Structures are given as structure tokens and as C-alpha cells.
Amino acid sequence: QVQLVESGGGLVQAGGSLRLSCVVSGPSFRSYNMAWFRQAPGKEREFVSARRWSDGNTFYASTVKGRFAVSRDNGVNTVYLQMNSLKPEDTAVYYCAACAGSPIASVLRDASTYDYWGQGTQVTVSS
């Protein structure tokens, strides 16, 4: 049984930073691809970032590229999302997700690829 627990969300002013954490419990963390998605009120869940386990390659939505960075620490079974230069449009519930395999980039951007999800953490950016 794989469980994901996010933390680190909160209220921040525009231009500020937050770091989200996702602790993964269960076997084979090292071989999971990890991703972050977000969902704003009234909108569909959208891809934010992913890190492929097999080669360490990272992928970002165009809206966050250059501002957000995904990383992982296999020693503590945790994936992070460092968010800088936050904007009001980044306000959403952020979800951590995991899947096995070695998907190509387009597949990693698809929420239906992921087998495991966290409960989400709220990020609110004030203007």
C-alpha cells in the first residue's frame, strides 16, 4: 500500500516562496515517478511538474517553468516542490502523485497515468 502525504501549503503574498513536501510510504519509492498537479476552484486538475525516476529528468508546465523546481530525497522518501515568484494565479490545491514505469514526457503530464495520490495541500497567493 502506497500512501502520499503533502504538507507545506499556506498563504503567501505575490512574489513570495513556498516549499511543498510529499512523504511517500510504501515499497519501492526509488522506482516511482513523482509529479505535482494542482486544481483551482472551478477548474480542472492540471499538470505542474514531474520527475522521472529512471533518468532524473524533470518536466514543467509552461506556466511555472523557471519559477518552480521539483526534487526528491530518496533517503527520506520525500519529493519537494520549491515554488518561487508566486503569483495569484498559482492559487490552488496542490496534489502529489506517483506512478511506476518509465513513461515519456507527454504521458507523465497526464493525470490518468498516476496510480497514487495525496490528499492535497492548499496554496493561496494574495495580490
Coordinates of C-alpha atoms in Angstrom, one line a residue:
Q1 CA 0.0 0.0 0.0
V2 CA 1.5 3.3 -1.1
Q3 CA 0.4 6.5 0.7
L4 CA 1.3 10.1 -0.1
V5 CA 1.0 12.9 2.4
E6 CA 1.6 16.5 1.3
S7 CA 2.5 19.5 3.5
G8 CA 3.8 23.0 3.2
G9 CA 0.9 24.8 1.8
G10 CA -0.3 28.1 3.1
L11 CA -1.0 31.8 2.5
V12 CA 1.8 33.9 0.9
Q13 CA 2.0 37.2 -0.8
A14 CA 2.7 37.5 -4.5
G15 CA 6.4 37.3 -5.2
G16 CA 6.9 35.0 -2.2
S17 CA 8.0 31.4 -2.0
L18 CA 6.8 28.1 -0.5
R19 CA 8.2 24.6 -0.5
L20 CA 5.8 21.7 -0.6
S21 CA 6.7 18.3 0.6
C22 CA 5.3 14.9 -0.2
V23 CA 6.2 12.0 2.0
V24 CA 5.7 8.6 0.4
S25 CA 5.2 5.5 2.5
G26 CA 5.4 2.0 0.9
P27 CA 7.8 -0.1 -1.0
S28 CA 10.0 0.9 -4.0
F29 CA 9.9 4.7 -3.6
R30 CA 13.0 5.0 -5.6
S31 CA 11.4 3.5 -8.7
Y32 CA 8.3 5.8 -8.7
N33 CA 7.9 8.7 -11.0
M34 CA 6.7 11.6 -8.9
A35 CA 4.6 14.5 -10.0
W36 CA 2.7 17.6 -8.8
F37 CA -0.7 18.6 -10.1
R38 CA -2.9 21.5 -9.0
Q39 CA -6.6 22.3 -9.1
A40 CA -8.1 25.8 -8.7
P41 CA -11.7 26.3 -7.9
G42 CA -13.9 25.7 -10.9
K43 CA -11.1 24.4 -13.0
E44 CA -9.8 21.0 -14.0
R45 CA -6.8 19.4 -12.4
E46 CA -3.6 20.5 -14.3
F47 CA -0.1 19.3 -14.5
V48 CA 2.6 21.3 -12.7
S49 CA 5.8 19.2 -12.6
A50 CA 7.2 15.7 -12.7
R51 CA 10.4 13.9 -12.2
R52 CA 11.1 10.6 -13.9
W53 CA 12.8 8.1 -11.7
S54 CA 14.8 6.2 -14.4
D55 CA 16.9 9.2 -15.6
G56 CA 16.1 12.0 -13.2
N57 CA 14.6 14.2 -16.0
T58 CA 12.2 16.9 -14.8
F59 CA 9.3 18.4 -16.6
Y60 CA 7.3 21.5 -16.0
A61 CA 4.2 23.2 -17.2
S62 CA 5.0 26.3 -19.2
T63 CA 3.2 28.5 -16.6
V64 CA 5.6 27.5 -13.9
K65 CA 8.9 26.8 -15.7
G66 CA 11.7 28.9 -14.3
R67 CA 9.8 29.6 -11.1
F68 CA 9.2 26.1 -9.7
A69 CA 11.6 23.2 -9.1
V70 CA 10.9 19.6 -8.3
S71 CA 13.4 17.5 -6.4
R72 CA 13.4 14.3 -4.3
D73 CA 15.3 12.8 -1.4
N74 CA 15.3 9.0 -1.6
G75 CA 16.8 8.8 1.8
V76 CA 13.6 10.2 3.4
N77 CA 11.1 9.1 0.7
T78 CA 10.2 12.7 0.0
V79 CA 9.6 14.7 -3.1
Y80 CA 9.6 18.5 -2.9
L81 CA 8.2 21.4 -5.0
Q82 CA 10.0 24.6 -4.5
M83 CA 7.8 27.5 -5.6
N84 CA 9.3 30.9 -6.1
S85 CA 8.0 34.2 -7.5
L86 CA 4.5 33.1 -6.7
K87 CA 1.5 34.7 -8.5
P88 CA -2.2 34.9 -7.5
E89 CA -2.9 32.5 -10.4
D90 CA -0.9 29.9 -8.7
T91 CA -3.6 29.6 -6.0
A92 CA -4.9 26.1 -6.0
V93 CA -4.9 22.8 -4.1
Y94 CA -1.6 21.1 -4.9
Y95 CA -1.5 17.3 -5.2
C96 CA 1.4 14.9 -5.2
A97 CA 1.1 11.8 -7.4
A98 CA 3.2 8.6 -8.1
C99 CA 3.3 6.0 -10.8
A100 CA 5.6 3.2 -11.8
G101 CA 7.3 2.6 -15.2
S102 CA 9.3 4.9 -17.4
P103 CA 6.7 6.9 -19.3
I104 CA 7.5 9.5 -21.9
A105 CA 7.0 13.2 -21.1
S106 CA 3.6 13.5 -22.6
V107 CA 2.3 10.6 -20.5
L108 CA 3.9 12.0 -17.4
R109 CA 1.8 15.1 -17.9
D110 CA -1.5 13.2 -17.9
A111 CA -3.2 12.8 -14.5
S112 CA -4.7 9.5 -15.5
T113 CA -1.2 8.0 -15.6
Y114 CA -0.8 8.1 -11.9
D115 CA -1.8 5.3 -9.5
Y116 CA -1.4 7.0 -6.2
W117 CA -2.4 10.5 -5.0
G118 CA -2.1 12.5 -1.8
Q119 CA -4.9 14.4 -0.2
G120 CA -3.7 17.8 -1.4
T121 CA -2.4 21.0 0.3
Q122 CA -3.9 24.4 -0.2
V123 CA -1.7 27.2 -1.6
T124 CA -3.1 30.7 -1.6
V125 CA -1.3 33.6 -3.1
S126 CA -2.6 37.1 -2.3
S127 CA -2.1 40.1 -4.6

